[in-house]
Coordinates of C-alpha atoms in Angstrom, one line a residue:
X138 CA 126.9 94.1 117.2
X139 CA 129.1 92.2 114.8
X140 CA 130.2 88.7 115.0
X141 CA 132.3 87.6 118.1
X142 CA 134.3 84.4 118.1
X143 CA 135.5 82.3 121.0
X144 CA 137.9 79.3 120.9
X145 CA 136.9 76.2 122.9
X146 CA 139.5 73.8 124.1
X147 CA 138.0 71.1 126.3
X148 CA 134.9 69.0 126.1
X149 CA 132.4 67.3 128.5
X150 CA 128.9 68.8 129.1
X151 CA 127.7 72.4 128.5
X152 CA 124.7 74.6 128.4
X153 CA 124.5 76.2 125.0
X154 CA 124.5 79.8 124.2
X155 CA 121.0 81.3 123.5
X156 CA 119.7 81.7 120.0
X157 CA 116.1 81.9 120.8
X158 CA 116.3 83.4 124.2
X159 CA 116.5 80.2 126.2
X160 CA 119.3 77.8 127.0
X161 CA 119.3 74.2 126.0
X162 CA 121.4 71.4 127.4
X163 CA 123.4 69.0 125.2
X164 CA 126.6 67.0 125.1
X165 CA 129.5 69.5 124.7
X166 CA 132.5 71.1 126.4
X167 CA 133.7 71.9 129.8
X168 CA 134.3 75.6 130.4
X169 CA 132.2 76.6 127.5
X170 CA 131.8 80.4 127.3
X171 CA 129.2 81.8 125.0
X172 CA 130.4 84.4 122.5
X173 CA 128.2 86.9 124.3
X174 CA 125.3 86.8 126.7
X175 CA 122.2 85.0 125.5
X176 CA 119.5 87.0 124.0
X177 CA 116.6 87.0 126.6
X178 CA 113.1 85.7 125.9
X179 CA 111.6 89.2 126.2
X180 CA 114.1 90.5 123.6
X181 CA 113.3 87.6 121.2
X182 CA 109.6 88.3 121.5
X183 CA 110.2 92.0 120.9
X184 CA 112.3 91.3 117.8
X185 CA 109.7 88.9 116.4
X186 CA 107.3 91.9 116.2
X187 CA 109.6 93.1 113.4
X188 CA 111.0 89.9 111.9
X189 CA 110.6 86.1 112.2
X190 CA 114.3 85.5 111.7
X191 CA 116.1 84.3 114.9
X192 CA 117.6 86.9 117.0
X193 CA 120.9 85.0 117.0
X194 CA 122.5 82.1 115.2
X195 CA 125.7 80.6 116.6
X196 CA 127.8 78.3 114.4
X197 CA 130.7 76.0 115.2
X198 CA 133.8 75.7 112.9
X199 CA 133.5 71.8 112.8
X200 CA 129.8 71.7 112.2
X201 CA 127.4 71.9 109.3
X202 CA 124.5 72.9 111.6
X203 CA 124.1 75.9 113.7
X204 CA 124.6 75.4 117.4
X205 CA 121.6 77.5 118.3
X206 CA 118.7 78.8 116.4
X207 CA 115.5 80.0 118.0
X208 CA 113.9 76.9 119.7
X209 CA 116.6 74.4 118.6
X210 CA 118.7 72.1 120.7
X211 CA 122.3 73.1 120.6
X212 CA 125.3 70.8 119.9
X213 CA 128.9 71.5 120.8
X214 CA 132.3 69.9 120.5
X215 CA 135.7 70.7 121.9
X216 CA 138.5 72.4 120.2
X217 CA 136.3 74.5 117.8
X218 CA 135.5 78.1 117.2
X219 CA 131.9 79.2 117.9
X220 CA 130.7 82.3 116.0
X221 CA 127.6 84.4 117.0
X222 CA 125.6 86.2 114.3
X223 CA 122.7 88.5 115.1
X224 CA 120.1 90.4 113.1
X225 CA 122.3 93.4 112.5
X226 CA 124.6 91.2 110.4
X227 CA 121.8 90.5 108.0
X228 CA 121.3 92.4 104.8
X229 CA 117.8 93.0 103.6
X230 CA 118.2 93.9 100.0
X231 CA 115.7 96.4 98.5
X232 CA 113.9 95.7 95.1
X233 CA 114.6 99.3 94.1
X234 CA 118.4 99.3 94.0
X235 CA 119.5 102.9 94.4
X236 CA 123.1 102.0 94.8
X237 CA 125.3 102.5 91.7
X238 CA 128.4 100.9 93.5
X239 CA 126.7 97.7 94.7
X240 CA 123.2 97.0 96.0
X241 CA 121.2 99.1 98.5
X242 CA 119.9 97.2 101.6
X243 CA 118.4 97.7 105.0
X244 CA 120.1 97.0 108.3
X245 CA 118.2 96.3 111.5
X246 CA 120.1 98.2 114.2
X247 CA 120.3 96.5 117.7
X248 CA 120.8 97.7 121.2
X249 CA 124.4 96.7 121.8
X250 CA 123.8 95.4 125.3
X251 CA 120.5 93.4 124.8
X252 CA 120.3 92.6 121.1
X253 CA 116.9 94.2 120.8
X254 CA 115.9 95.9 117.5
X255 CA 115.8 99.7 118.2
X256 CA 116.3 101.2 114.7
X257 CA 116.5 100.6 111.0
X258 CA 118.8 102.1 108.5
X259 CA 119.4 101.9 104.8
X260 CA 122.6 101.6 102.9
X261 CA 122.3 103.9 99.9
X262 CA 125.5 105.1 98.1
X263 CA 128.9 104.2 99.4
X264 CA 128.1 104.0 103.1
X265 CA 125.4 103.1 105.5
X266 CA 123.3 106.0 106.5
X267 CA 119.9 107.3 107.4
X268 CA 118.7 105.9 110.8
X269 CA 115.0 105.8 111.9
X270 CA 114.3 104.9 115.4
X271 CA 111.8 102.2 116.5
X272 CA 108.7 103.8 118.1
X273 CA 108.1 102.8 121.7
X274 CA 104.4 102.4 121.9
X275 CA 102.4 99.8 123.7
X276 CA 99.7 99.7 121.0
X277 CA 100.4 96.5 119.0
X278 CA 99.6 98.4 115.7
X279 CA 102.6 100.6 116.2
X280 CA 105.2 98.0 117.2
X281 CA 106.6 97.6 113.8
X282 CA 107.0 101.3 113.0
X283 CA 110.1 103.5 112.9
X284 CA 110.3 107.3 112.8
X285 CA 112.9 110.0 112.7
X286 CA 114.3 113.1 110.9
X287 CA 116.7 112.4 108.0
X288 CA 118.7 114.5 105.6
X289 CA 118.7 113.0 102.2
X290 CA 120.8 114.0 99.1
X291 CA 118.9 113.7 95.9
X292 CA 120.4 113.7 92.3
X293 CA 118.8 116.9 91.1
X294 CA 119.3 118.0 87.5
X295 CA 116.6 116.8 85.1
X296 CA 114.9 113.5 84.2
X297 CA 112.5 111.2 86.0
X298 CA 115.0 110.3 88.7
X299 CA 116.0 113.8 89.7
X300 CA 114.5 113.4 93.2
X301 CA 116.0 110.0 93.7
X302 CA 117.9 109.8 97.1
X303 CA 121.5 108.7 96.7
X304 CA 122.6 109.3 100.3
X305 CA 120.8 109.6 103.7
X306 CA 122.0 110.5 107.1
X307 CA 120.1 110.9 110.4
X308 CA 119.6 114.5 111.6
X309 CA 121.2 114.4 115.0
X310 CA 120.3 118.0 115.6
X311 CA 123.8 119.3 115.3
X312 CA 124.6 119.0 111.5
X313 CA 125.2 122.2 109.8
X314 CA 125.1 123.1 106.1
X315 CA 128.9 122.9 106.0
X316 CA 128.7 119.4 107.5
X317 CA 126.2 118.3 104.8
X318 CA 128.3 119.8 102.0
X319 CA 131.4 118.0 103.4
X320 CA 129.5 114.7 103.3
X321 CA 128.5 115.3 99.7
X322 CA 132.1 116.0 98.8
X323 CA 133.6 113.1 100.7
X324 CA 131.1 110.7 99.1
X325 CA 131.4 112.1 95.6
X326 CA 127.8 112.9 95.3
X327 CA 126.4 114.4 92.1
X328 CA 127.2 118.1 91.8
X329 CA 123.7 118.8 90.5
X330 CA 122.1 117.5 93.7
X331 CA 120.7 119.1 96.8
X332 CA 119.9 118.3 100.4
X333 CA 116.3 117.7 101.7
X334 CA 115.3 117.2 105.3
X335 CA 112.4 114.7 105.9
X336 CA 110.4 113.8 109.0
X337 CA 109.6 110.2 108.1
X338 CA 107.6 107.4 109.6
X339 CA 108.0 103.8 108.2
X340 CA 105.8 100.7 108.8
X341 CA 108.0 97.6 108.4
X342 CA 105.9 94.6 107.5
X343 CA 107.7 91.2 107.5
X344 CA 106.1 88.3 105.7
X345 CA 108.6 85.5 106.4
X346 CA 106.5 83.9 109.1
X347 CA 103.6 83.4 106.6
X348 CA 106.0 81.4 104.4
X349 CA 107.4 79.4 107.3
X350 CA 110.9 80.8 107.0
X351 CA 113.6 80.4 109.6
X352 CA 116.8 81.9 108.2
X353 CA 115.4 84.5 105.9
X354 CA 112.7 87.1 105.5
X355 CA 110.9 89.3 103.0
X356 CA 108.2 91.9 103.0
X357 CA 107.6 95.6 102.5
X358 CA 108.0 98.9 104.1
X359 CA 106.3 102.2 103.4
X360 CA 108.2 105.4 104.3
X361 CA 105.9 108.3 104.5
X362 CA 106.8 111.9 105.2
X363 CA 105.0 114.1 107.7
X364 CA 107.1 117.1 106.5
X365 CA 109.6 117.5 103.7
X366 CA 111.8 120.6 103.2
X367 CA 113.7 120.5 99.9
X368 CA 116.7 122.3 98.5
X369 CA 118.1 123.4 101.8
X370 CA 121.1 125.8 101.4
X371 CA 121.6 127.7 104.7
X372 CA 121.8 126.9 108.4
X373 CA 118.8 129.2 109.0
X374 CA 116.7 127.0 106.8
X375 CA 117.9 123.9 108.6
X376 CA 117.0 125.4 112.0
X377 CA 113.5 126.5 110.6
X378 CA 112.9 123.0 109.1
X379 CA 113.7 121.4 112.5
X380 CA 111.2 123.8 114.2
X381 CA 108.6 123.1 111.6
X382 CA 108.4 126.7 110.7
X383 CA 110.1 126.8 107.3
X384 CA 107.4 127.5 104.6
X385 CA 108.7 128.9 101.3
X386 CA 105.7 127.8 99.3
X387 CA 105.6 126.0 96.0
X388 CA 107.1 122.5 96.0
X389 CA 110.0 123.3 98.3
X390 CA 108.2 122.8 101.6
X391 CA 105.6 120.0 102.0
X392 CA 103.5 119.3 105.0
X393 CA 100.8 116.6 105.6
X394 CA 98.0 117.0 108.1
X395 CA 96.9 113.9 110.1
X396 CA 94.3 113.0 107.5
X397 CA 96.7 113.3 104.5
X398 CA 99.4 111.4 106.5
X399 CA 97.1 108.5 107.3
X400 CA 96.0 108.3 103.7
X401 CA 99.6 108.2 102.5
X402 CA 100.4 105.4 105.0
X403 CA 97.4 103.4 103.8
X404 CA 98.5 103.4 100.1
X405 CA 100.1 100.2 98.8
X406 CA 103.0 102.1 97.3
X407 CA 105.4 99.7 99.0
X408 CA 109.1 99.3 98.8
X409 CA 110.0 95.6 98.9
X410 CA 112.9 93.7 100.5
X411 CA 114.4 90.3 101.1
X412 CA 117.5 88.8 102.7
X413 CA 118.7 86.6 105.6
X414 CA 121.4 84.6 107.2
X415 CA 123.8 83.0 104.6
X416 CA 126.4 81.3 106.7
X417 CA 129.2 79.3 105.2
X418 CA 131.3 77.7 107.9
X419 CA 131.7 80.6 110.3
X420 CA 131.5 83.3 107.6
X421 CA 128.5 85.4 106.8
X422 CA 127.8 85.9 103.1
X423 CA 125.3 87.9 101.1
X424 CA 124.0 84.6 99.6
X425 CA 124.9 80.9 99.5
X426 CA 125.4 79.2 96.2
X427 CA 122.3 77.3 95.1
X428 CA 122.4 73.7 94.1
X429 CA 121.3 72.7 90.6
X430 CA 118.3 70.6 90.1
X431 CA 116.4 72.0 93.1
X432 CA 113.1 73.7 93.7
X433 CA 111.9 76.0 96.4
X434 CA 108.2 76.8 97.1
X435 CA 106.6 79.6 99.1
X436 CA 105.1 83.0 98.9
X437 CA 105.6 86.2 96.8
X438 CA 104.4 89.7 96.9
X439 CA 104.2 92.0 93.9
X440 CA 103.6 95.7 93.8
X441 CA 102.8 97.6 90.6
X442 CA 103.1 101.4 90.3
X443 CA 102.0 103.6 87.4
X444 CA 101.6 107.3 86.8
X445 CA 100.6 109.4 83.8
X446 CA 102.9 112.4 83.4
X447 CA 101.9 115.6 81.6
X448 CA 99.3 118.3 82.0
X449 CA 97.1 120.4 79.8
X450 CA 94.6 119.6 77.0
X451 CA 94.2 115.9 76.4
X452 CA 94.9 114.7 79.8
X453 CA 91.4 113.5 80.5
X454 CA 91.6 111.3 77.3
X455 CA 94.9 109.8 78.3
X456 CA 93.5 108.9 81.7
X457 CA 90.4 107.4 80.2
X458 CA 92.4 105.3 77.8
X459 CA 94.1 103.6 80.9
X460 CA 90.8 103.1 82.7
X461 CA 92.1 105.0 85.8
X462 CA 89.8 104.5 88.8
X463 CA 87.2 107.2 89.5
X464 CA 88.5 110.0 91.8
X465 CA 92.1 109.6 90.7
X466 CA 94.0 112.1 88.6
X467 CA 96.2 109.3 87.1
X468 CA 99.2 110.1 89.2
X469 CA 100.9 107.7 91.6
X470 CA 98.6 104.6 91.4
X471 CA 99.9 101.6 93.3
X472 CA 98.6 98.1 94.1
X473 CA 99.9 95.0 95.8
X474 CA 99.3 91.4 95.0
X475 CA 100.3 88.2 96.8
X476 CA 100.4 84.5 95.9
X477 CA 101.3 81.4 98.0
X478 CA 102.1 79.3 95.0
X479 CA 105.4 80.9 94.0
X480 CA 108.3 78.7 93.0
X481 CA 112.1 79.1 92.3
X482 CA 113.6 76.4 90.2
X483 CA 117.4 75.9 89.6
X484 CA 118.0 74.0 86.4
X485 CA 120.7 71.5 85.6
X486 CA 122.8 74.3 84.1
X487 CA 122.2 76.7 87.0
X488 CA 119.4 78.7 85.3
X489 CA 117.2 80.3 87.8
X490 CA 113.5 80.5 87.1
X491 CA 111.2 82.5 89.4
X492 CA 107.4 81.9 88.9
X493 CA 104.9 84.1 90.6
X494 CA 101.3 83.3 89.6
X495 CA 99.6 86.5 90.7
X496 CA 97.0 85.8 88.0
X497 CA 96.0 82.1 88.1
X498 CA 96.9 81.6 91.8
X499 CA 96.4 85.0 93.4
X500 CA 95.7 84.9 97.2
X501 CA 92.8 87.3 96.7
X502 CA 90.1 88.0 94.1
X503 CA 92.4 90.8 92.7
X504 CA 94.6 89.5 89.9
X505 CA 97.7 90.7 88.2
X506 CA 99.9 88.8 85.7
X507 CA 101.7 85.5 86.1
X508 CA 105.2 86.8 86.3
X509 CA 108.1 84.6 85.2
X510 CA 111.7 85.8 85.7
X511 CA 114.4 83.7 84.1
X512 CA 118.2 84.2 84.5
X513 CA 120.8 81.9 82.9
X514 CA 124.3 81.9 84.2
X515 CA 126.2 85.1 83.3
X516 CA 123.2 86.5 81.6
X517 CA 120.7 89.3 82.2
X518 CA 117.4 88.4 83.6
X519 CA 114.3 88.3 81.4
X520 CA 110.8 89.2 82.6
X521 CA 107.6 87.8 81.2
X522 CA 104.1 89.2 82.2
X523 CA 101.4 86.7 81.2
X524 CA 97.7 87.7 81.9
X525 CA 96.0 85.6 79.4
X526 CA 94.2 83.4 81.9
X527 CA 92.3 86.4 83.2
X528 CA 92.8 89.3 80.8
X529 CA 94.7 92.3 82.0
X530 CA 93.8 94.2 78.8
X531 CA 91.5 96.7 80.5
X532 CA 93.3 97.0 83.9
X533 CA 94.8 100.4 84.7
X534 CA 97.8 98.5 85.9
X535 CA 98.5 96.6 82.7
X536 CA 102.1 96.6 81.5
X537 CA 103.4 99.2 79.0
X538 CA 103.2 97.6 75.6
X539 CA 105.4 100.1 73.7
X540 CA 108.1 101.2 76.2
X541 CA 110.4 104.1 75.2
X542 CA 113.8 102.9 74.0
X543 CA 116.5 103.4 76.7
X544 CA 113.8 103.8 79.4
X545 CA 113.7 100.3 80.8
X546 CA 115.5 99.3 84.1
X547 CA 115.7 95.8 85.5
X548 CA 117.1 94.2 88.5
X549 CA 116.9 90.6 89.9
X550 CA 118.5 89.7 93.2
X551 CA 117.9 86.1 94.2
X552 CA 119.3 84.9 97.5
X553 CA 119.8 81.6 99.2
X554 CA 120.0 81.2 103.0
X555 CA 120.8 78.8 105.7
X556 CA 124.0 77.3 107.3
X557 CA 126.4 75.8 104.6
X558 CA 123.5 74.3 102.7
X559 CA 120.8 76.7 101.2
X560 CA 117.4 75.6 102.6
X561 CA 115.5 78.8 101.9
X562 CA 115.3 81.2 98.9
X563 CA 114.4 84.9 99.3
X564 CA 115.0 87.7 96.9
X565 CA 113.8 90.8 95.0
X566 CA 113.1 91.9 91.5
X567 CA 112.3 95.2 89.7
X568 CA 111.2 96.1 86.2
X569 CA 110.6 99.7 85.2
X570 CA 109.6 101.1 81.9
X571 CA 108.2 104.4 80.4
X572 CA 105.8 104.8 77.5
X573 CA 105.3 107.8 75.2
X574 CA 101.6 108.4 75.1
X575 CA 102.0 111.3 72.6
X576 CA 101.2 115.0 72.9
X577 CA 104.0 115.3 75.5
X578 CA 102.4 112.7 77.8
X579 CA 104.2 109.8 79.2
X580 CA 103.3 106.8 81.5
X581 CA 105.6 105.4 84.1
X582 CA 105.2 101.7 84.9
X583 CA 107.1 99.8 87.6
X584 CA 106.8 96.3 89.0
X585 CA 108.6 95.2 92.2
X586 CA 108.6 91.7 93.7
X587 CA 109.8 90.0 96.9
X588 CA 109.6 86.3 97.8
X589 CA 110.4 83.8 100.4
X590 CA 110.5 80.0 99.9
X591 CA 111.6 76.7 101.4
X592 CA 113.6 74.0 99.6
X593 CA 111.5 71.0 98.6

């Protein structure tokens, strides 16, 4: 549910609207009517299994502070407008930006009556699409998972991103091939693309609580398919895919048994996200404007992915040169790192410097590079990977040292969150390159990061 505003005209005493599921007394107005019924304590508890952000933030037009945030005492005045924001107003931006018209992001979808998180969807392309439903399971290990059937439109053609999804829509059981082709036309999707149907499960792992965040969140999700049917072209194929009976062989139909599915879920091939409540007055923004000469400190996660592409004679030598772990064929290697000593510094001229010491201040014995991302105003970001303190020279995850020209992609999306004044920083970053290994072999290398910090 989107924001609801109520104008208040008289003042005396009031019970505040619920941001954290309980009401708080405070000096305020007679006849105060909450923008909508308070989120209950049970719903707040349920939502906190997914994210540490408050289920609701209510702001007043004459105040620089929120009226109600989880656990806070509310304050009201007469003759003002109170505005309620909930979790479905928040954008959680993805590190891998698949959107050519803006920036892809995740939305948490709420039960309209209760405010409880019941689904998650991603905005990819020009519209929000692709809804996976929260699993109803009393086992605590499943309370942060979402599952559902999805149609995805991928670019097709040639190149390394030919299977990159540019549009997703939930399979409601009624969509036909004509419906899907109409969606492709209406959204100007690439003519070389095609439709896939994916039965997907996604574990959503929020890390904001570990950094003490209140208004923002960051973390990772890991969408894994149980079945994937690609290049669908007829209603008969769609029906067979829904029934789980489509099997055309080759790479068009892919199925995972329980063991394979569990192994895929356990991989650290995460997608990273970050976002939060950025409220200015009574308006929700994508981010607040950071103040110069400020520093934020907190936690960051980094995920590196690498894969050696190419087959035939000489592959074993290419794998050995990169010290690929025993038992791996060199495809699709991924590993995650965390540090609790990350900083974001805003300079006197507005230059933003993100420092993530995955090498010298790693949270575990596993070490990566110290990663520094610098972005001056109106300039592209620069990425520096420094592993000299503990050498990365023999790691299979070391950075490509001779990337192919034109095969580098970068994205840096810093965000600042709070009410009027930015008190938290959370954002994402991505750096991707390819390397020509000779003899028709290439190596893909991608680094993603997400972070969450508090202002010092």
